[in-house]
């Protein structure tokens, strides 16, 4: 059960001004001198007009791309449409003006999961499961924040249960779990400027991304400087011609005021011719002033090429070397290109898996041109990551089956445990192995081979060992008795009490009793023999 927060907001709505003065004179419009009614700007001229509109809008494609690289959970998009106007003088087309309408939007689509449960088709009923989820969904939707929750699900992961046929003659079942996963060890991106790279990646982009040493790659502005010098010279020349004609007309006006009618007519004709020439030169001067302004602006834009900080010396070989040093990698191959992605395999201590280094090259900023002259180098971006993929299999359970259980009971026991493990590892593969007892071999003589369980064999071995130990103890005792130094009579003499009293003295009552007991003991066999002999 989750909720989705999605929406968008406008960050920029730029419309270039469309009044006559702005189209004719303001900087928001880029003008190209042309008398061709079918004129349409080429790619470099459109790029010039778009970049000019981006400056006035305060938003650019580069800025939008930088925001998207921040991965702040939002998506930024920019859209633009070109507008054009025809500039005429005296009913004839002299220029065309171009500007762009620019719109920037920020959008988001966030998902928050508030409840998760796994449905197991073996042990659960789908309708009951859905009913429980819908009940919880109703509780979540009754909130004061106005959030709306919904039910979603992942892809299905199948596992196989067992049956009575598979378990016939089975002693134990081994359930194994195989999980495959990946982890990102490191990632990053770097950028560098390239004078030869174009608007999209190509073979040269891959070549320069693999360079280990970088030569001089600065912009060549010699042609632009030549155009600026030419425009300055033409402007100075026109200004000088205009000034000379204006000075001449000033003199002619003075002469006209002092001359006769016939002379004044000739002088006025000369004055008007000079005036026409001055107007023509001023129009040409205006065009060259416009060109000079554009050339100088292009040169200023070219000077801003280095304002974007990049690491021109940090490319794919340097990145791989840093990864090798940091993570202790051992490269398995020299790497290869797949499209515009460089892939290289490696191994790493203490990680049992495949280490993959990937670096993708792309154009982060397209080159900028002015009248076919490159004033901004392309910015190439290298996005890299180091990942580890592994597959691990471990035994989750070994179930020993009781021979006294029925096949149905065994099946339920095994399937319940398989389902429990599958819910515990929902994204892993579950496999089962069955250990069975081989059938008894039949012999034609009718003899039967009896199989002893390992526990029976151990019990018999213990009993035999106990008997051997007792026999050995008896033998040791007998050997000691045979080699004993004293005889049996000596032993009896030590055991039996020997009277030790003095002759002639009166014995005590105890001594008298002892004497009688010994005497009776000596005579007892004789009496018994006589009784047995009597008829």
Short mmCIF file of C-alpha atoms in Angstrom, two decimals:
data_model
loop_
_atom_site.label_atom_id
_atom_site.label_comp_id
_atom_site.label_asym_id
_atom_site.label_seq_id
_atom_site.Cartn_x
_atom_site.Cartn_y
_atom_site.Cartn_z
CA UNK A 1 0.00 0.00 0.00
CA UNK A 2 1.54 3.29 -1.08
CA UNK A 3 0.74 6.87 -1.90
CA UNK A 4 2.01 8.88 -4.85
CA UNK A 5 2.91 12.55 -4.69
CA UNK A 6 3.13 13.97 -8.19
CA UNK A 7 2.80 17.38 -9.74
CA UNK A 8 4.61 20.15 -11.57
CA UNK A 9 5.35 23.85 -11.29
CA UNK A 10 6.45 26.45 -13.82
CA UNK A 11 9.87 27.97 -13.22
CA UNK A 12 10.10 30.16 -16.31
CA UNK A 13 7.71 31.54 -18.94
CA UNK A 14 9.75 33.89 -21.12
CA UNK A 15 8.25 35.73 -24.07
CA UNK A 16 10.45 38.11 -26.09
CA UNK A 17 8.97 41.61 -26.48
CA UNK A 18 7.23 42.14 -29.81
CA UNK A 19 6.91 45.91 -30.04
CA UNK A 20 8.49 47.59 -33.06
CA UNK A 21 11.31 49.23 -31.14
CA UNK A 22 12.33 45.95 -29.47
CA UNK A 23 12.31 44.02 -32.74
CA UNK A 24 14.30 46.75 -34.50
CA UNK A 25 16.78 47.74 -31.81
CA UNK A 26 16.65 45.73 -28.55
CA UNK A 27 19.09 43.01 -27.60
CA UNK A 28 16.34 40.42 -27.10
CA UNK A 29 16.21 39.88 -30.86
CA UNK A 30 18.97 38.55 -33.07
CA UNK A 31 18.94 40.16 -36.53
CA UNK A 32 20.48 38.87 -39.75
CA UNK A 33 20.93 41.11 -42.79
CA UNK A 34 19.25 39.49 -45.79
CA UNK A 35 17.11 40.51 -48.74
CA UNK A 36 16.10 36.90 -49.45
CA UNK A 37 12.42 36.43 -48.68
CA UNK A 38 12.96 32.67 -48.28
CA UNK A 39 15.86 33.08 -45.85
CA UNK A 40 15.89 30.60 -42.93
CA UNK A 41 18.70 30.60 -40.35
CA UNK A 42 21.09 27.67 -40.33
CA UNK A 43 21.97 25.61 -37.25
CA UNK A 44 24.67 27.96 -35.98
CA UNK A 45 22.44 31.03 -36.48
CA UNK A 46 19.54 29.36 -34.66
CA UNK A 47 21.92 28.42 -31.84
CA UNK A 48 23.05 32.05 -31.67
CA UNK A 49 19.47 33.29 -31.38
CA UNK A 50 18.54 30.65 -28.80
CA UNK A 51 21.57 31.37 -26.63
CA UNK A 52 20.73 35.07 -26.76
CA UNK A 53 17.15 34.41 -25.60
CA UNK A 54 18.43 32.14 -22.81
CA UNK A 55 20.51 35.01 -21.45
CA UNK A 56 17.45 37.25 -21.22
CA UNK A 57 15.23 34.48 -19.85
CA UNK A 58 17.69 33.61 -17.07
CA UNK A 59 17.34 29.91 -17.85
CA UNK A 60 19.39 27.78 -20.21
CA UNK A 61 19.67 24.19 -21.33
CA UNK A 62 22.94 23.84 -19.42
CA UNK A 63 21.33 25.00 -16.18
CA UNK A 64 18.42 22.57 -16.60
CA UNK A 65 20.84 19.70 -17.26
CA UNK A 66 22.90 20.59 -14.18
CA UNK A 67 19.76 20.52 -12.03
CA UNK A 68 18.82 17.10 -13.39
CA UNK A 69 22.30 15.77 -12.57
CA UNK A 70 21.77 16.71 -8.91
CA UNK A 71 19.22 13.87 -8.57
CA UNK A 72 17.19 15.83 -6.01
CA UNK A 73 14.03 13.87 -6.75
CA UNK A 74 12.70 16.37 -9.28
CA UNK A 75 12.73 16.43 -13.06
CA UNK A 76 13.49 19.67 -14.90
CA UNK A 77 12.49 20.25 -18.53
CA UNK A 78 12.95 23.14 -20.96
CA UNK A 79 10.95 23.88 -24.12
CA UNK A 80 11.43 26.68 -26.63
CA UNK A 81 9.80 27.95 -29.83
CA UNK A 82 11.39 30.25 -32.38
CA UNK A 83 9.70 33.49 -33.42
CA UNK A 84 10.70 35.63 -36.43
CA UNK A 85 9.90 39.03 -37.95
CA UNK A 86 10.80 40.67 -41.25
CA UNK A 87 12.42 44.09 -41.06
CA UNK A 88 11.82 46.28 -44.12
CA UNK A 89 12.85 49.74 -45.24
CA UNK A 90 11.16 51.52 -48.09
CA UNK A 91 9.01 48.47 -48.75
CA UNK A 92 12.04 46.23 -49.24
CA UNK A 93 13.26 43.52 -46.87
CA UNK A 94 16.58 44.32 -45.26
CA UNK A 95 16.78 42.00 -42.25
CA UNK A 96 15.10 39.18 -40.40
CA UNK A 97 14.90 39.11 -36.58
CA UNK A 98 14.73 35.93 -34.48
CA UNK A 99 14.09 35.20 -30.81
CA UNK A 100 12.87 32.26 -28.74
CA UNK A 101 10.00 31.75 -26.35
CA UNK A 102 11.33 29.68 -23.42
CA UNK A 103 9.44 27.63 -20.80
CA UNK A 104 11.00 25.70 -17.89
CA UNK A 105 9.02 23.29 -15.72
CA UNK A 106 9.83 21.29 -12.59
CA UNK A 107 7.90 18.05 -12.08
CA UNK A 108 7.99 15.24 -9.53
CA UNK A 109 6.54 11.79 -9.00
CA UNK A 110 7.31 10.42 -5.52
CA UNK A 111 6.06 7.12 -4.08
CA UNK A 112 5.89 6.33 -0.36
CA UNK A 113 5.25 2.72 0.70
CA UNK A 114 3.42 2.44 4.03
CA UNK A 115 2.58 -1.29 4.16
CA UNK A 116 3.98 -4.44 2.58
CA UNK A 117 2.83 -8.03 2.69
CA UNK A 118 3.75 -11.14 0.71
CA UNK A 119 1.03 -13.25 -0.88
CA UNK A 120 1.77 -16.99 -0.98
CA UNK A 121 -0.58 -18.91 -3.25
CA UNK A 122 0.28 -22.19 -1.47
CA UNK A 123 -0.82 -21.18 2.00
CA UNK A 124 -3.10 -18.18 1.37
CA UNK A 125 -6.39 -17.48 -0.34
CA UNK A 126 -6.21 -14.64 -2.85
CA UNK A 127 -9.68 -13.26 -2.18
CA UNK A 128 -9.08 -13.22 1.56
CA UNK A 129 -5.71 -11.56 1.03
CA UNK A 130 -7.26 -8.85 -1.16
CA UNK A 131 -10.04 -8.27 1.33
CA UNK A 132 -7.53 -7.68 4.11
CA UNK A 133 -5.54 -5.26 1.96
CA UNK A 134 -8.65 -3.34 0.97
CA UNK A 135 -9.64 -3.02 4.62
CA UNK A 136 -6.22 -1.57 5.45
CA UNK A 137 -6.42 0.67 2.37
CA UNK A 138 -9.67 2.18 3.63
CA UNK A 139 -8.04 2.94 6.99
CA UNK A 140 -5.06 4.67 5.33
CA UNK A 141 -7.30 6.74 3.06
CA UNK A 142 -9.18 8.11 6.07
CA UNK A 143 -6.53 10.70 6.89
CA UNK A 144 -6.60 14.41 7.59
CA UNK A 145 -3.78 15.27 5.18
CA UNK A 146 -5.80 14.49 2.09
CA UNK A 147 -3.43 11.79 0.88
CA UNK A 148 -4.72 9.08 -1.45
CA UNK A 149 -3.29 5.59 -1.10
CA UNK A 150 -3.45 2.73 -3.59
CA UNK A 151 -2.46 -0.95 -3.87
CA UNK A 152 0.47 -1.99 -6.05
CA UNK A 153 2.49 -5.19 -6.43
CA UNK A 154 5.85 -6.42 -7.69
CA UNK A 155 6.47 -9.14 -10.22
CA UNK A 156 5.66 -12.75 -9.42
CA UNK A 157 8.34 -15.09 -8.09
CA UNK A 158 7.48 -18.77 -8.56
CA UNK A 159 8.68 -21.70 -6.49
CA UNK A 160 7.85 -25.44 -6.73
CA UNK A 161 6.34 -27.55 -3.97
CA UNK A 162 6.70 -31.32 -3.60
CA UNK A 163 4.23 -34.22 -3.73
CA UNK A 164 3.84 -37.73 -2.35
CA UNK A 165 5.46 -39.34 -5.39
CA UNK A 166 8.69 -37.39 -4.92
CA UNK A 167 8.83 -38.27 -1.24
CA UNK A 168 8.42 -42.05 -1.64
CA UNK A 169 11.45 -43.74 -0.07
CA UNK A 170 12.89 -40.37 0.87
CA UNK A 171 14.91 -40.07 4.10
CA UNK A 172 15.55 -36.32 4.09
CA UNK A 173 14.88 -33.18 2.06
CA UNK A 174 17.43 -30.39 1.58
CA UNK A 175 16.01 -26.92 0.81
CA UNK A 176 18.49 -24.49 -0.76
CA UNK A 177 18.18 -20.77 -1.47
CA UNK A 178 19.99 -19.09 -4.38
CA UNK A 179 20.10 -15.29 -4.25
CA UNK A 180 21.57 -12.99 -6.85
CA UNK A 181 22.26 -9.40 -5.98
CA UNK A 182 24.39 -6.43 -6.91
CA UNK A 183 25.91 -3.54 -5.03
CA UNK A 184 27.38 -0.24 -6.19
CA UNK A 185 30.89 0.19 -4.83
CA UNK A 186 31.44 3.66 -6.26
CA UNK A 187 30.12 6.10 -8.82
CA UNK A 188 30.69 9.61 -10.05
CA UNK A 189 30.98 11.89 -13.05
CA UNK A 190 33.50 14.29 -14.50
CA UNK A 191 33.53 16.74 -17.42
CA UNK A 192 36.09 18.12 -19.82
CA UNK A 193 36.07 20.48 -22.83
CA UNK A 194 36.90 19.23 -26.30
CA UNK A 195 37.41 21.52 -29.31
CA UNK A 196 36.94 18.71 -31.85
CA UNK A 197 33.82 17.07 -30.36
CA UNK A 198 30.47 17.79 -31.97
CA UNK A 199 26.87 17.97 -30.78
CA UNK A 200 26.60 14.21 -30.26
CA UNK A 201 29.07 11.45 -29.29
CA UNK A 202 31.09 9.92 -32.09
CA UNK A 203 34.27 7.93 -32.63
CA UNK A 204 36.43 10.91 -31.71
CA UNK A 205 34.54 11.28 -28.41
CA UNK A 206 35.55 7.75 -27.40
CA UNK A 207 39.10 8.40 -28.55
CA UNK A 208 39.59 11.61 -26.59
CA UNK A 209 37.92 10.13 -23.48
CA UNK A 210 40.68 7.49 -23.37
CA UNK A 211 43.57 9.95 -23.65
CA UNK A 212 46.21 9.84 -20.92
CA UNK A 213 47.83 13.15 -21.87
CA UNK A 214 46.01 16.24 -23.13
CA UNK A 215 47.51 18.67 -25.64
CA UNK A 216 46.52 22.29 -26.22
CA UNK A 217 42.79 22.34 -26.97
CA UNK A 218 42.00 26.04 -26.79
CA UNK A 219 39.63 27.77 -29.19
CA UNK A 220 40.98 29.22 -32.44
CA UNK A 221 39.55 32.75 -32.61
CA UNK A 222 41.90 34.06 -35.26
CA UNK A 223 39.16 34.12 -37.89
CA UNK A 224 36.78 35.96 -35.54
CA UNK A 225 39.50 38.46 -34.68
CA UNK A 226 40.05 39.02 -38.39
CA UNK A 227 36.35 39.70 -38.89
CA UNK A 228 36.35 42.19 -36.01
CA UNK A 229 39.37 43.95 -37.49
CA UNK A 230 37.73 44.11 -40.90
CA UNK A 231 34.51 45.50 -39.40
CA UNK A 232 36.46 48.13 -37.48
CA UNK A 233 38.37 49.13 -40.61
CA UNK A 234 35.19 49.35 -42.68
CA UNK A 235 33.49 51.36 -39.98
CA UNK A 236 36.40 53.80 -39.75
CA UNK A 237 36.51 54.10 -43.56
CA UNK A 238 32.79 54.78 -43.85
CA UNK A 239 32.86 57.28 -41.02
CA UNK A 240 35.72 59.10 -42.75
CA UNK A 241 33.84 59.16 -46.08
CA UNK A 242 30.69 60.40 -44.42
CA UNK A 243 32.58 63.13 -42.59
CA UNK A 244 34.28 64.24 -45.80
CA UNK A 245 30.97 64.44 -47.64
CA UNK A 246 29.32 66.26 -44.75
CA UNK A 247 32.20 68.78 -44.67
CA UNK A 248 31.89 69.23 -48.43
CA UNK A 249 28.14 69.81 -48.14
CA UNK A 250 28.74 72.38 -45.41
CA UNK A 251 31.01 74.26 -47.82
CA UNK A 252 28.48 73.86 -50.63
CA UNK A 253 25.72 75.35 -48.48
CA UNK A 254 27.88 78.42 -47.86
CA UNK A 255 28.64 78.74 -51.57
CA UNK A 256 24.98 78.32 -52.48
CA UNK A 257 24.03 81.18 -50.26
CA UNK A 258 26.57 83.46 -52.01
CA UNK A 259 26.21 82.21 -55.63
CA UNK A 260 23.94 83.29 -58.43
CA UNK A 261 20.86 81.39 -59.43
CA UNK A 262 22.60 79.41 -62.16
CA UNK A 263 25.63 78.60 -59.99
CA UNK A 264 23.39 77.79 -57.01
CA UNK A 265 21.47 75.24 -59.11
CA UNK A 266 24.70 73.44 -60.02
CA UNK A 267 25.94 73.56 -56.44
CA UNK A 268 22.58 72.31 -55.11
CA UNK A 269 22.71 69.40 -57.53
CA UNK A 270 26.14 68.52 -56.16
CA UNK A 271 24.84 68.91 -52.60
CA UNK A 272 21.93 66.54 -53.23
CA UNK A 273 24.24 63.96 -54.79
CA UNK A 274 26.48 64.15 -51.73
CA UNK A 275 23.42 63.85 -49.48
CA UNK A 276 22.30 60.71 -51.28
CA UNK A 277 25.79 59.26 -50.98
CA UNK A 278 25.89 60.12 -47.26
CA UNK A 279 22.58 58.32 -46.66
CA UNK A 280 23.86 55.28 -48.52
CA UNK A 281 27.11 55.31 -46.58
CA UNK A 282 25.25 55.70 -43.26
CA UNK A 283 23.08 52.69 -44.07
CA UNK A 284 26.18 50.68 -44.85
CA UNK A 285 27.84 52.03 -41.71
CA UNK A 286 24.83 50.92 -39.65
CA UNK A 287 25.17 47.41 -41.04
CA UNK A 288 28.87 47.27 -40.26
CA UNK A 289 28.24 48.64 -36.76
CA UNK A 290 25.68 45.88 -36.26
CA UNK A 291 28.15 43.29 -37.53
CA UNK A 292 30.89 44.68 -35.32
CA UNK A 293 28.58 44.53 -32.32
CA UNK A 294 27.73 40.91 -33.09
CA UNK A 295 31.39 40.02 -33.63
CA UNK A 296 32.40 41.61 -30.34
CA UNK A 297 29.51 39.89 -28.55
CA UNK A 298 30.61 36.57 -30.04
CA UNK A 299 34.15 37.22 -28.84
CA UNK A 300 32.82 38.00 -25.36
CA UNK A 301 30.84 34.76 -25.45
CA UNK A 302 33.98 32.91 -26.49
CA UNK A 303 35.79 34.39 -23.50
CA UNK A 304 33.10 32.82 -21.28
CA UNK A 305 33.98 29.36 -22.59
CA UNK A 306 36.40 28.87 -19.69
CA UNK A 307 33.92 30.13 -17.09
CA UNK A 308 32.51 26.60 -16.71
CA UNK A 309 34.91 24.69 -14.46
CA UNK A 310 35.93 21.29 -15.86
CA UNK A 311 38.70 18.83 -15.19
CA UNK A 312 40.22 18.50 -18.64
CA UNK A 313 42.93 16.06 -17.49
CA UNK A 314 40.72 13.57 -15.60
CA UNK A 315 39.49 11.02 -18.11
CA UNK A 316 38.66 7.30 -18.18
CA UNK A 317 42.24 5.95 -17.68
CA UNK A 318 42.72 8.23 -14.65
CA UNK A 319 39.34 7.16 -13.22
CA UNK A 320 40.22 3.46 -13.62
CA UNK A 321 43.56 4.00 -11.93
CA UNK A 322 41.86 5.66 -8.96
CA UNK A 323 39.39 2.76 -8.69
CA UNK A 324 42.20 0.22 -8.83
CA UNK A 325 44.12 1.99 -6.06
CA UNK A 326 41.09 2.63 -3.85
CA UNK A 327 39.46 -0.81 -4.07
CA UNK A 328 42.53 -2.99 -4.76
CA UNK A 329 41.22 -4.20 -8.12
CA UNK A 330 42.88 -6.74 -10.37
CA UNK A 331 41.81 -6.16 -13.97
CA UNK A 332 40.83 -9.31 -15.85
CA UNK A 333 40.83 -7.74 -19.33
CA UNK A 334 41.72 -4.55 -21.15
CA UNK A 335 38.10 -3.47 -21.50
CA UNK A 336 35.96 -2.78 -24.55
CA UNK A 337 33.37 -0.31 -25.84
CA UNK A 338 29.68 -1.17 -26.02
CA UNK A 339 28.18 1.77 -27.87
CA UNK A 340 29.45 4.77 -25.94
CA UNK A 341 29.97 2.81 -22.70
CA UNK A 342 33.41 1.46 -21.79
CA UNK A 343 33.17 -1.81 -19.82
CA UNK A 344 35.98 -3.54 -17.95
CA UNK A 345 35.90 -6.56 -15.61
CA UNK A 346 37.95 -6.97 -12.46
CA UNK A 347 38.29 -9.00 -9.28
CA UNK A 348 38.56 -7.70 -5.76
CA UNK A 349 39.89 -9.25 -2.53
CA UNK A 350 37.27 -10.46 -0.02
CA UNK A 351 34.46 -10.25 -2.59
CA UNK A 352 33.37 -13.43 -4.36
CA UNK A 353 31.73 -11.94 -7.42
CA UNK A 354 32.22 -10.10 -10.68
CA UNK A 355 33.39 -6.48 -10.42
CA UNK A 356 32.33 -4.34 -13.39
CA UNK A 357 33.61 -0.88 -14.24
CA UNK A 358 31.41 1.11 -16.62
CA UNK A 359 32.03 4.61 -17.99
CA UNK A 360 29.54 6.27 -20.34
CA UNK A 361 30.48 9.32 -22.40
CA UNK A 362 27.88 11.90 -23.44
CA UNK A 363 27.74 15.53 -24.55
CA UNK A 364 26.81 17.65 -21.53
CA UNK A 365 26.96 20.91 -23.49
CA UNK A 366 26.86 21.20 -27.24
CA UNK A 367 29.42 23.37 -29.02
CA UNK A 368 28.34 26.91 -29.89
CA UNK A 369 29.01 28.51 -33.25
CA UNK A 370 28.92 32.02 -34.64
CA UNK A 371 28.85 32.25 -38.42
CA UNK A 372 30.51 28.87 -38.58
CA UNK A 373 33.18 29.78 -36.02
CA UNK A 374 33.23 27.70 -32.82
CA UNK A 375 33.07 30.02 -29.83
CA UNK A 376 32.18 27.39 -27.19
CA UNK A 377 33.81 23.99 -27.04
CA UNK A 378 31.68 20.93 -26.41
CA UNK A 379 31.66 19.69 -22.82
CA UNK A 380 31.97 15.90 -22.63
CA UNK A 381 30.67 14.17 -19.52
CA UNK A 382 31.99 10.84 -18.24
CA UNK A 383 29.56 9.08 -15.89
CA UNK A 384 31.11 6.02 -14.24
CA UNK A 385 30.21 3.39 -11.70
CA UNK A 386 31.85 0.36 -10.12
CA UNK A 387 29.44 -2.47 -9.32
CA UNK A 388 29.67 -5.98 -7.90
CA UNK A 389 27.33 -8.80 -8.90
CA UNK A 390 27.30 -12.13 -7.11
CA UNK A 391 25.21 -15.29 -6.76
CA UNK A 392 25.15 -17.02 -3.41
CA UNK A 393 23.57 -20.42 -2.64
CA UNK A 394 23.13 -21.67 0.90
CA UNK A 395 21.22 -24.50 2.57
CA UNK A 396 18.26 -23.06 4.39
CA UNK A 397 16.89 -26.29 5.91
CA UNK A 398 17.54 -30.05 6.05
CA UNK A 399 14.35 -31.91 6.98
CA UNK A 400 14.76 -35.46 8.28
CA UNK A 401 11.59 -37.44 7.64
CA UNK A 402 10.16 -39.85 10.19
CA UNK A 403 9.61 -43.29 8.58
CA UNK A 404 6.51 -43.68 10.69
CA UNK A 405 4.79 -40.67 9.10
CA UNK A 406 2.42 -41.15 6.21
CA UNK A 407 3.25 -39.76 2.76
CA UNK A 408 0.56 -37.09 3.14
CA UNK A 409 2.03 -35.91 6.45
CA UNK A 410 5.52 -35.81 4.95
CA UNK A 411 4.27 -33.81 1.98
CA UNK A 412 2.55 -31.24 4.18
CA UNK A 413 5.61 -30.92 6.44
CA UNK A 414 7.97 -30.29 3.52
CA UNK A 415 5.64 -27.96 1.60
CA UNK A 416 4.93 -25.84 4.68
CA UNK A 417 8.64 -25.36 5.24
CA UNK A 418 9.27 -24.56 1.55
CA UNK A 419 6.51 -21.94 1.62
CA UNK A 420 7.91 -20.41 4.81
CA UNK A 421 11.40 -20.12 3.32
CA UNK A 422 9.98 -18.69 0.07
CA UNK A 423 8.25 -15.92 2.04
CA UNK A 424 11.47 -15.27 3.93
CA UNK A 425 13.42 -14.89 0.66
CA UNK A 426 10.83 -13.50 -1.77
CA UNK A 427 13.31 -12.54 -4.50
CA UNK A 428 15.43 -15.71 -4.41
CA UNK A 429 15.14 -19.09 -6.08
CA UNK A 430 14.13 -22.09 -3.94
CA UNK A 431 15.38 -25.58 -4.85
CA UNK A 432 14.87 -28.95 -3.13
CA UNK A 433 16.95 -32.14 -3.13
CA UNK A 434 15.62 -35.53 -2.05
CA UNK A 435 17.83 -38.13 -0.31
CA UNK A 436 16.40 -41.60 -0.86
CA UNK A 437 17.35 -45.11 0.39
CA UNK A 438 18.36 -47.47 -2.44
CA UNK A 439 16.00 -50.49 -2.76
CA UNK A 440 16.98 -53.91 -1.34
CA UNK A 441 18.78 -56.18 -3.76
CA UNK A 442 16.96 -59.42 -4.59
CA UNK A 443 19.04 -62.66 -4.72
CA UNK A 444 18.00 -65.84 -6.54
CA UNK A 445 19.00 -68.05 -3.52
CA UNK A 446 16.34 -66.53 -1.33
CA UNK A 447 18.91 -65.06 1.04
CA UNK A 448 18.16 -61.60 2.33
CA UNK A 449 20.75 -58.96 3.09
CA UNK A 450 19.89 -57.13 6.27
CA UNK A 451 20.73 -53.46 6.51
CA UNK A 452 21.87 -52.13 9.86
CA UNK A 453 21.26 -48.46 10.62
CA UNK A 454 24.28 -46.51 11.76
CA UNK A 455 22.81 -46.27 15.27
CA UNK A 456 22.46 -50.11 15.49
CA UNK A 457 26.04 -50.61 14.41
CA UNK A 458 27.26 -48.22 17.07
CA UNK A 459 25.26 -50.02 19.79
CA UNK A 460 26.68 -53.43 18.82
CA UNK A 461 30.20 -52.04 18.78
CA UNK A 462 29.76 -50.58 22.27
CA UNK A 463 28.52 -53.95 23.64
CA UNK A 464 31.46 -55.88 22.13
CA UNK A 465 33.89 -53.34 23.52
CA UNK A 466 32.37 -53.71 27.02
CA UNK A 467 32.67 -57.51 26.95
CA UNK A 468 36.29 -57.42 25.82
CA UNK A 469 37.10 -54.96 28.60
CA UNK A 470 35.61 -57.25 31.27
CA UNK A 471 37.51 -60.30 29.98
CA UNK A 472 40.72 -58.38 29.98
CA UNK A 473 40.17 -57.28 33.61
CA UNK A 474 39.59 -60.91 34.71
CA UNK A 475 42.77 -62.07 33.00
CA UNK A 476 44.81 -59.38 34.70
CA UNK A 477 43.45 -60.37 38.14
CA UNK A 478 44.23 -64.05 37.55
CA UNK A 479 47.76 -63.28 36.45
CA UNK A 480 48.38 -61.27 39.60
CA UNK A 481 47.05 -64.12 41.81
CA UNK A 482 49.31 -66.68 40.13
CA UNK A 483 52.41 -64.68 40.80
CA UNK A 484 51.48 -63.67 44.32
CA UNK A 485 54.30 -64.45 46.91
CA UNK A 486 52.13 -65.77 49.82
CA UNK A 487 50.20 -69.04 49.82
CA UNK A 488 46.52 -69.59 50.60
CA UNK A 489 47.35 -70.99 54.07
CA UNK A 490 49.32 -67.89 54.89
CA UNK A 491 46.38 -65.78 53.93
CA UNK A 492 44.03 -67.83 56.16
CA UNK A 493 46.40 -67.63 59.10
CA UNK A 494 46.40 -63.87 58.81
CA UNK A 495 42.62 -63.77 58.67
CA UNK A 496 41.90 -66.24 61.52
CA UNK A 497 42.57 -64.86 65.04
CA UNK A 498 45.37 -66.65 66.86
CA UNK A 499 44.88 -66.97 70.66
CA UNK A 500 47.69 -65.45 72.54
CA UNK A 501 47.29 -66.03 76.24
CA UNK A 502 49.61 -67.22 79.01
CA UNK A 503 49.42 -70.82 80.21
CA UNK A 504 48.31 -71.29 83.85
CA UNK A 505 46.28 -68.15 84.19
CA UNK A 506 42.54 -68.00 84.25
CA UNK A 507 41.00 -66.98 80.92
CA UNK A 508 38.43 -64.33 80.61
CA UNK A 509 34.90 -64.96 79.43
CA UNK A 510 35.73 -63.65 75.97
CA UNK A 511 38.76 -65.87 75.66
CA UNK A 512 36.75 -68.86 76.81
CA UNK A 513 34.08 -68.22 74.20
CA UNK A 514 36.66 -67.89 71.48
CA UNK A 515 38.28 -71.21 72.44
CA UNK A 516 34.94 -72.99 72.32
CA UNK A 517 34.06 -71.49 68.94
CA UNK A 518 37.34 -72.61 67.40
CA UNK A 519 36.98 -76.11 68.86
CA UNK A 520 33.41 -76.48 67.57
CA UNK A 521 34.49 -75.31 64.14
CA UNK A 522 37.16 -77.98 63.99
CA UNK A 523 34.82 -80.75 64.99
CA UNK A 524 31.88 -79.67 62.81
CA UNK A 525 32.85 -81.68 59.66
CA UNK A 526 33.30 -84.87 61.63
CA UNK A 527 29.82 -84.63 63.15
CA UNK A 528 28.23 -83.93 59.77
CA UNK A 529 29.97 -86.99 58.30
CA UNK A 530 28.72 -89.21 61.06
CA UNK A 531 25.13 -88.03 60.70
CA UNK A 532 25.17 -88.69 56.99
CA UNK A 533 26.55 -92.20 57.63
CA UNK A 534 23.82 -93.17 60.05
CA UNK A 535 20.98 -95.24 58.58
#
